[in-house]
PDB file of C-alpha atoms in Angstrom:
ATOM      1  CA  ASP A1348      83.764  92.984  84.682  1.00  0.00           C
ATOM      2  CA  GLY A1349      83.303  96.684  84.031  1.00  0.00           C
ATOM      3  CA  GLY A1350      85.952  98.987  85.307  1.00  0.00           C
ATOM      4  CA  ILE A1351      88.875 101.297  84.718  1.00  0.00           C
ATOM      5  CA  THR A1352      92.270 100.066  83.587  1.00  0.00           C
ATOM      6  CA  GLN A1353      95.291 102.218  84.229  1.00  0.00           C
ATOM      7  CA  SER A1354      98.542 101.070  82.767  1.00  0.00           C
ATOM      8  CA  PRO A1355     101.267 100.607  83.576  1.00  0.00           C
ATOM      9  CA  LYS A1356     101.128 100.386  87.361  1.00  0.00           C
ATOM     10  CA  TYR A1357     104.712 101.627  87.694  1.00  0.00           C
ATOM     11  CA  LEU A1358     106.485 103.855  85.195  1.00  0.00           C
ATOM     12  CA  PHE A1359     110.022 105.155  85.185  1.00  0.00           C
ATOM     13  CA  ARG A1360     111.265 107.895  82.891  1.00  0.00           C
ATOM     14  CA  LYS A1361     114.308 110.044  82.517  1.00  0.00           C
ATOM     15  CA  GLU A1362     114.024 113.744  83.164  1.00  0.00           C
ATOM     16  CA  GLY A1363     113.130 115.697  80.027  1.00  0.00           C
ATOM     17  CA  GLN A1364     111.171 112.898  78.378  1.00  0.00           C
ATOM     18  CA  ASN A1365     107.465 113.024  77.700  1.00  0.00           C
ATOM     19  CA  VAL A1366     105.440 110.084  78.984  1.00  0.00           C
ATOM     20  CA  THR A1367     101.840 109.014  78.393  1.00  0.00           C
ATOM     21  CA  LEU A1368      99.699 107.339  81.025  1.00  0.00           C
ATOM     22  CA  SER A1369      96.845 105.179  79.824  1.00  0.00           C
ATOM     23  CA  CYS A1370      93.287 105.175  81.175  1.00  0.00           C
ATOM     24  CA  GLU A1371      90.686 102.906  79.580  1.00  0.00           C
ATOM     25  CA  GLN A1372      87.132 102.301  80.787  1.00  0.00           C
ATOM     26  CA  ASN A1373      84.402  99.900  79.734  1.00  0.00           C
ATOM     27  CA  LEU A1374      81.742 101.401  81.985  1.00  0.00           C
ATOM     28  CA  ASN A1375      80.221 103.566  79.230  1.00  0.00           C
ATOM     29  CA  HIS A1376      80.610 106.614  81.467  1.00  0.00           C
ATOM     30  CA  ASP A1377      80.698 110.010  79.793  1.00  0.00           C
ATOM     31  CA  ALA A1378      82.892 111.982  82.183  1.00  0.00           C
ATOM     32  CA  MET A1379      86.523 111.126  82.909  1.00  0.00           C
ATOM     33  CA  TYR A1380      89.073 112.750  85.214  1.00  0.00           C
ATOM     34  CA  TRP A1381      92.785 112.777  85.974  1.00  0.00           C
ATOM     35  CA  TYR A1382      93.988 113.465  89.501  1.00  0.00           C
ATOM     36  CA  ARG A1383      97.492 113.725  90.861  1.00  0.00           C
ATOM     37  CA  GLN A1384      98.252 112.530  94.375  1.00  0.00           C
ATOM     38  CA  ASP A1385     101.272 113.572  96.441  1.00  0.00           C
ATOM     39  CA  PRO A1386     101.853 112.654 100.094  1.00  0.00           C
ATOM     40  CA  GLY A1387      99.937 115.019 102.356  1.00  0.00           C
ATOM     41  CA  GLN A1388      98.344 116.851  99.411  1.00  0.00           C
ATOM     42  CA  GLY A1389      95.239 114.812  98.762  1.00  0.00           C
ATOM     43  CA  LEU A1390      94.061 114.516  95.165  1.00  0.00           C
ATOM     44  CA  ARG A1391      94.405 117.480  92.865  1.00  0.00           C
ATOM     45  CA  LEU A1392      92.579 117.760  89.559  1.00  0.00           C
ATOM     46  CA  ILE A1393      94.701 117.897  86.406  1.00  0.00           C
ATOM     47  CA  TYR A1394      92.194 117.634  83.534  1.00  0.00           C
ATOM     48  CA  TYR A1395      88.684 116.382  82.977  1.00  0.00           C
ATOM     49  CA  SER A1396      86.434 115.581  80.055  1.00  0.00           C
ATOM     50  CA  GLN A1397      82.652 115.475  80.046  1.00  0.00           C
ATOM     51  CA  ILE A1398      82.202 114.319  76.449  1.00  0.00           C
ATOM     52  CA  VAL A1399      84.311 113.036  73.571  1.00  0.00           C
ATOM     53  CA  ASN A1400      86.524 115.641  71.863  1.00  0.00           C
ATOM     54  CA  ASP A1401      86.148 118.088  74.747  1.00  0.00           C
ATOM     55  CA  PHE A1402      88.177 118.587  77.923  1.00  0.00           C
ATOM     56  CA  GLN A1403      88.861 121.258  80.536  1.00  0.00           C
ATOM     57  CA  LYS A1404      91.865 122.199  82.624  1.00  0.00           C
ATOM     58  CA  GLY A1405      91.825 121.471  86.298  1.00  0.00           C
ATOM     59  CA  ASP A1406      93.745 123.159  89.088  1.00  0.00           C
ATOM     60  CA  ILE A1407      97.200 121.918  88.113  1.00  0.00           C
ATOM     61  CA  ALA A1408      97.109 121.479  84.310  1.00  0.00           C
ATOM     62  CA  GLU A1409     100.468 123.116  83.570  1.00  0.00           C
ATOM     63  CA  GLY A1410     102.906 120.637  82.075  1.00  0.00           C
ATOM     64  CA  TYR A1411     100.207 118.096  81.199  1.00  0.00           C
ATOM     65  CA  SER A1412      98.112 117.402  78.115  1.00  0.00           C
ATOM     66  CA  VAL A1413      95.180 115.091  77.362  1.00  0.00           C
ATOM     67  CA  SER A1414      93.037 113.891  74.494  1.00  0.00           C
ATOM     68  CA  ARG A1415      89.560 112.357  74.326  1.00  0.00           C
ATOM     69  CA  GLU A1416      89.134 110.843  70.892  1.00  0.00           C
ATOM     70  CA  LYS A1417      87.086 107.900  72.135  1.00  0.00           C
ATOM     71  CA  LYS A1418      84.598 107.593  74.965  1.00  0.00           C
ATOM     72  CA  GLU A1419      86.569 104.704  76.432  1.00  0.00           C
ATOM     73  CA  SER A1420      89.975 106.354  76.537  1.00  0.00           C
ATOM     74  CA  PHE A1421      91.452 109.431  78.237  1.00  0.00           C
ATOM     75  CA  PRO A1422      95.278 109.323  78.059  1.00  0.00           C
ATOM     76  CA  LEU A1423      97.381 111.791  80.023  1.00  0.00           C
ATOM     77  CA  THR A1424     100.736 113.008  78.721  1.00  0.00           C
ATOM     78  CA  VAL A1425     103.226 114.325  81.229  1.00  0.00           C
ATOM     79  CA  THR A1426     105.481 116.681  79.313  1.00  0.00           C
ATOM     80  CA  SER A1427     109.000 117.861  80.027  1.00  0.00           C
ATOM     81  CA  ALA A1428     107.465 121.194  81.102  1.00  0.00           C
ATOM     82  CA  GLN A1429     106.068 119.599  84.253  1.00  0.00           C
ATOM     83  CA  LYS A1430     108.555 120.650  86.951  1.00  0.00           C
ATOM     84  CA  ASN A1431     107.993 117.820  89.393  1.00  0.00           C
ATOM     85  CA  PRO A1432     106.245 114.907  87.668  1.00  0.00           C
ATOM     86  CA  THR A1433     107.029 112.168  90.161  1.00  0.00           C
ATOM     87  CA  ALA A1434     103.654 111.307  91.723  1.00  0.00           C
ATOM     88  CA  PHE A1435     100.774 108.855  91.862  1.00  0.00           C
ATOM     89  CA  TYR A1436      98.208 109.440  89.113  1.00  0.00           C
ATOM     90  CA  LEU A1437      94.584 108.380  89.378  1.00  0.00           C
ATOM     91  CA  CYS A1438      92.001 108.226  86.628  1.00  0.00           C
ATOM     92  CA  ALA A1439      88.291 108.331  87.428  1.00  0.00           C
ATOM     93  CA  THR A1440      84.926 108.261  85.688  1.00  0.00           C
ATOM     94  CA  ARG A1441      81.559 109.694  86.666  1.00  0.00           C
ATOM     95  CA  VAL A1442      78.062 108.534  85.923  1.00  0.00           C
ATOM     96  CA  GLY A1443      74.606 109.768  86.779  1.00  0.00           C
ATOM     97  CA  LEU A1444      73.123 112.685  88.638  1.00  0.00           C
ATOM     98  CA  GLY A1445      71.535 113.195  92.020  1.00  0.00           C
ATOM     99  CA  LEU A1446      71.091 109.972  93.941  1.00  0.00           C
ATOM    100  CA  ARG A1447      72.553 108.026  91.034  1.00  0.00           C
ATOM    101  CA  LEU A1448      75.764 110.065  90.961  1.00  0.00           C
ATOM    102  CA  GLY A1449      78.800 107.865  91.293  1.00  0.00           C
ATOM    103  CA  TYR A1450      82.526 107.956  90.684  1.00  0.00           C
ATOM    104  CA  THR A1451      84.788 105.027  89.887  1.00  0.00           C
ATOM    105  CA  PHE A1452      88.555 105.171  90.333  1.00  0.00           C
ATOM    106  CA  GLY A1453      91.297 103.213  88.650  1.00  0.00           C
ATOM    107  CA  SER A1454      94.097 101.595  90.626  1.00  0.00           C
ATOM    108  CA  GLY A1455      96.581 104.286  89.649  1.00  0.00           C
ATOM    109  CA  THR A1456      99.972 104.677  87.975  1.00  0.00           C
ATOM    110  CA  ARG A1457     103.029 105.592  89.992  1.00  0.00           C
ATOM    111  CA  LEU A1458     105.356 107.690  87.850  1.00  0.00           C
ATOM    112  CA  THR A1459     108.966 108.159  88.875  1.00  0.00           C
ATOM    113  CA  VAL A1460     111.177 110.532  86.953  1.00  0.00           C
ATOM    114  CA  VAL A1461     114.902 110.155  87.475  1.00  0.00           C
TER     115      VAL A1461
ATOM    116  CA  ALA B 676      85.622 128.350  95.365  1.00  0.00           C
ATOM    117  CA  GLN B 677      84.785 125.112  97.053  1.00  0.00           C
ATOM    118  CA  SER B 678      87.225 123.615  99.522  1.00  0.00           C
ATOM    119  CA  VAL B 679      87.459 120.678 101.887  1.00  0.00           C
ATOM    120  CA  THR B 680      89.368 120.637 105.158  1.00  0.00           C
ATOM    121  CA  GLN B 681      90.386 117.524 107.025  1.00  0.00           C
ATOM    122  CA  PRO B 682      91.984 118.946 110.171  1.00  0.00           C
ATOM    123  CA  ASP B 683      93.683 115.744 111.308  1.00  0.00           C
ATOM    124  CA  ILE B 684      96.661 114.587 109.250  1.00  0.00           C
ATOM    125  CA  HIS B 685      97.238 111.424 111.273  1.00  0.00           C
ATOM    126  CA  ILE B 686      95.158 109.654 113.907  1.00  0.00           C
ATOM    127  CA  THR B 687      96.090 106.613 115.959  1.00  0.00           C
ATOM    128  CA  VAL B 688      93.416 104.570 117.704  1.00  0.00           C
ATOM    129  CA  SER B 689      93.393 101.299 119.574  1.00  0.00           C
ATOM    130  CA  GLU B 690      91.670  98.317 118.034  1.00  0.00           C
ATOM    131  CA  GLY B 691      88.097  98.189 119.307  1.00  0.00           C
ATOM    132  CA  ALA B 692      87.963 101.897 120.112  1.00  0.00           C
ATOM    133  CA  SER B 693      85.590 104.308 118.417  1.00  0.00           C
ATOM    134  CA  LEU B 694      86.688 106.570 115.583  1.00  0.00           C
ATOM    135  CA  GLU B 695      85.665 109.962 114.282  1.00  0.00           C
ATOM    136  CA  LEU B 696      87.343 111.611 111.296  1.00  0.00           C
ATOM    137  CA  ARG B 697      86.516 115.237 110.737  1.00  0.00           C
ATOM    138  CA  CYS B 698      85.618 116.951 107.483  1.00  0.00           C
ATOM    139  CA  ASN B 699      84.577 120.557 106.929  1.00  0.00           C
ATOM    140  CA  TYR B 700      83.642 121.988 103.574  1.00  0.00           C
ATOM    141  CA  SER B 701      83.081 125.349 102.008  1.00  0.00           C
ATOM    142  CA  TYR B 702      80.448 125.353  99.298  1.00  0.00           C
ATOM    143  CA  GLY B 703      77.786 127.618  97.889  1.00  0.00           C
ATOM    144  CA  ALA B 704      74.844 125.250  97.772  1.00  0.00           C
ATOM    145  CA  THR B 705      74.028 121.880  99.234  1.00  0.00           C
ATOM    146  CA  PRO B 706      76.856 119.743  97.974  1.00  0.00           C
ATOM    147  CA  TYR B 707      77.306 116.102  97.233  1.00  0.00           C
ATOM    148  CA  LEU B 708      79.572 114.696  99.955  1.00  0.00           C
ATOM    149  CA  PHE B 709      81.705 111.583  99.849  1.00  0.00           C
ATOM    150  CA  TRP B 710      84.086 109.595 102.001  1.00  0.00           C
ATOM    151  CA  TYR B 711      86.684 107.371 100.335  1.00  0.00           C
ATOM    152  CA  VAL B 712      89.301 105.014 101.729  1.00  0.00           C
ATOM    153  CA  GLN B 713      92.648 104.221 100.134  1.00  0.00           C
ATOM    154  CA  SER B 714      95.111 101.460 100.938  1.00  0.00           C
ATOM    155  CA  PRO B 715      98.776 102.109 100.018  1.00  0.00           C
ATOM    156  CA  GLY B 716      99.361 102.111  96.273  1.00  0.00           C
ATOM    157  CA  GLN B 717      95.717 101.497  95.477  1.00  0.00           C
ATOM    158  CA  GLY B 718      92.793 103.427  94.064  1.00  0.00           C
ATOM    159  CA  LEU B 719      89.943 104.867  96.081  1.00  0.00           C
ATOM    160  CA  GLN B 720      87.050 102.876  97.458  1.00  0.00           C
ATOM    161  CA  LEU B 721      83.772 104.601  98.241  1.00  0.00           C
ATOM    162  CA  LEU B 722      82.657 104.270 101.855  1.00  0.00           C
ATOM    163  CA  LEU B 723      79.503 106.361 101.672  1.00  0.00           C
ATOM    164  CA  LYS B 724      77.912 109.399 100.072  1.00  0.00           C
ATOM    165  CA  TYR B 725      75.310 112.029 100.887  1.00  0.00           C
ATOM    166  CA  PHE B 726      73.096 114.018  98.531  1.00  0.00           C
ATOM    167  CA  SER B 727      69.957 114.872 100.437  1.00  0.00           C
ATOM    168  CA  GLY B 728      67.441 113.522 102.916  1.00  0.00           C
ATOM    169  CA  ASP B 729      68.405 111.790 106.133  1.00  0.00           C
ATOM    170  CA  THR B 730      71.514 113.474 107.472  1.00  0.00           C
ATOM    171  CA  LEU B 731      72.919 110.255 108.948  1.00  0.00           C
ATOM    172  CA  VAL B 732      74.304 108.066 106.198  1.00  0.00           C
ATOM    173  CA  GLN B 733      75.309 104.429 106.533  1.00  0.00           C
ATOM    174  CA  GLY B 734      78.148 103.046 104.491  1.00  0.00           C
ATOM    175  CA  ILE B 735      80.181  99.927 104.016  1.00  0.00           C
ATOM    176  CA  LYS B 736      82.455  98.272 106.577  1.00  0.00           C
ATOM    177  CA  GLY B 737      80.386  99.628 109.481  1.00  0.00           C
ATOM    178  CA  PHE B 738      81.089 103.304 108.779  1.00  0.00           C
ATOM    179  CA  GLU B 739      78.567 106.102 109.057  1.00  0.00           C
ATOM    180  CA  ALA B 740      78.688 109.859 108.538  1.00  0.00           C
ATOM    181  CA  GLU B 741      76.524 112.741 109.660  1.00  0.00           C
ATOM    182  CA  PHE B 742      75.852 115.830 107.577  1.00  0.00           C
ATOM    183  CA  LYS B 743      75.503 118.990 109.666  1.00  0.00           C
ATOM    184  CA  ARG B 744      74.596 121.937 107.510  1.00  0.00           C
ATOM    185  CA  SER B 745      74.964 124.480 110.338  1.00  0.00           C
ATOM    186  CA  GLN B 746      78.557 123.394 110.905  1.00  0.00           C
ATOM    187  CA  SER B 747      79.414 122.644 107.252  1.00  0.00           C
ATOM    188  CA  SER B 748      80.651 119.283 108.432  1.00  0.00           C
ATOM    189  CA  PHE B 749      80.448 115.696 107.285  1.00  0.00           C
ATOM    190  CA  ASN B 750      82.292 113.658 109.914  1.00  0.00           C
ATOM    191  CA  LEU B 751      82.949 109.947 109.494  1.00  0.00           C
ATOM    192  CA  ARG B 752      82.439 107.589 112.435  1.00  0.00           C
ATOM    193  CA  LYS B 753      82.875 103.951 113.336  1.00  0.00           C
ATOM    194  CA  PRO B 754      81.942 102.529 116.737  1.00  0.00           C
ATOM    195  CA  SER B 755      84.668  99.881 116.869  1.00  0.00           C
ATOM    196  CA  VAL B 756      87.810 100.010 114.764  1.00  0.00           C
ATOM    197  CA  HIS B 757      89.455  96.891 113.333  1.00  0.00           C
ATOM    198  CA  TRP B 758      93.123  96.564 112.436  1.00  0.00           C
ATOM    199  CA  SER B 759      92.107  96.282 108.761  1.00  0.00           C
ATOM    200  CA  ASP B 760      90.709  99.829 108.894  1.00  0.00           C
ATOM    201  CA  ALA B 761      94.233 101.246 108.878  1.00  0.00           C
ATOM    202  CA  ALA B 762      94.404 103.296 105.663  1.00  0.00           C
ATOM    203  CA  GLU B 763      94.082 106.831 104.380  1.00  0.00           C
ATOM    204  CA  TYR B 764      90.659 108.454 104.341  1.00  0.00           C
ATOM    205  CA  PHE B 765      89.549 111.224 102.044  1.00  0.00           C
ATOM    206  CA  CYS B 766      86.547 113.487 102.246  1.00  0.00           C
ATOM    207  CA  ALA B 767      85.361 114.953  98.939  1.00  0.00           C
ATOM    208  CA  VAL B 768      82.738 117.446  97.848  1.00  0.00           C
ATOM    209  CA  GLY B 769      81.119 117.939  94.474  1.00  0.00           C
ATOM    210  CA  GLU B 770      78.226 119.540  92.721  1.00  0.00           C
ATOM    211  CA  ARG B 771      75.975 118.577  89.846  1.00  0.00           C
ATOM    212  CA  ASN B 772      78.458 118.948  86.988  1.00  0.00           C
ATOM    213  CA  THR B 773      81.702 119.904  88.672  1.00  0.00           C
ATOM    214  CA  PRO B 774      84.633 117.632  89.497  1.00  0.00           C
ATOM    215  CA  LEU B 775      85.172 116.355  92.989  1.00  0.00           C
ATOM    216  CA  VAL B 776      87.317 118.440  95.306  1.00  0.00           C
ATOM    217  CA  PHE B 777      89.235 116.411  97.869  1.00  0.00           C
ATOM    218  CA  GLY B 778      90.587 117.101 101.303  1.00  0.00           C
ATOM    219  CA  LYS B 779      94.230 116.326 102.015  1.00  0.00           C
ATOM    220  CA  GLY B 780      93.356 113.110 103.775  1.00  0.00           C
ATOM    221  CA  THR B 781      93.663 111.618 107.241  1.00  0.00           C
ATOM    222  CA  ARG B 782      95.934 108.654 107.804  1.00  0.00           C
ATOM    223  CA  LEU B 783      94.552 106.188 110.314  1.00  0.00           C
ATOM    224  CA  SER B 784      96.828 103.896 112.284  1.00  0.00           C
ATOM    225  CA  VAL B 785      95.388 101.130 114.457  1.00  0.00           C
ATOM    226  CA  ILE B 786      97.322  99.720 117.405  1.00  0.00           C
ATOM    227  CA  ALA B 787      96.668  96.549 119.347  1.00  0.00           C
TER     228      ALA B 787
END
């Protein structure tokens, strides 16, 4: 089945450590996105990429980094510069335009920093 | 800049009662509008979407939404709520090549 795989589902890290969240898709979609979700805050955009080897900052990019070396993969690194990294992270892809426009979301990674 | 407002943080309805979740948006042109549902600890599932044409859109699970340009609204409705509808609901707005912007969500509780 085509879809998005986010791993791991739960991740624990000590404060000050960098951590990388995985997002892999086999949908052949060009655009990929990372959102952060906090209770009562909705989803906020961290980074997005429309094509391989290119990405743009979203609204809350500080303390995060990404790469897009392959179409299938868009890993997110949460660095020690991120002040409050504990959150639920969602990866998404986009395909099509107009009536064919659609987004697919992964099942998320819950990161807890202690 | 585009924005989405969901005025109700939490709504409680009785099983079998009707439901309306509000969504207002601020956007320059005619946007793409979406409603998603999320169960705890899960990703987002698309309920319905609107791009153009008929302003009343039918979705999955018996949901529908009406686009009202004059009010910049895209409210979600269901005539009879089931206990399994308890979840968090997100309204989102996008444009041709821009990322989705989400509202803060409305949590729906269903009581017997």
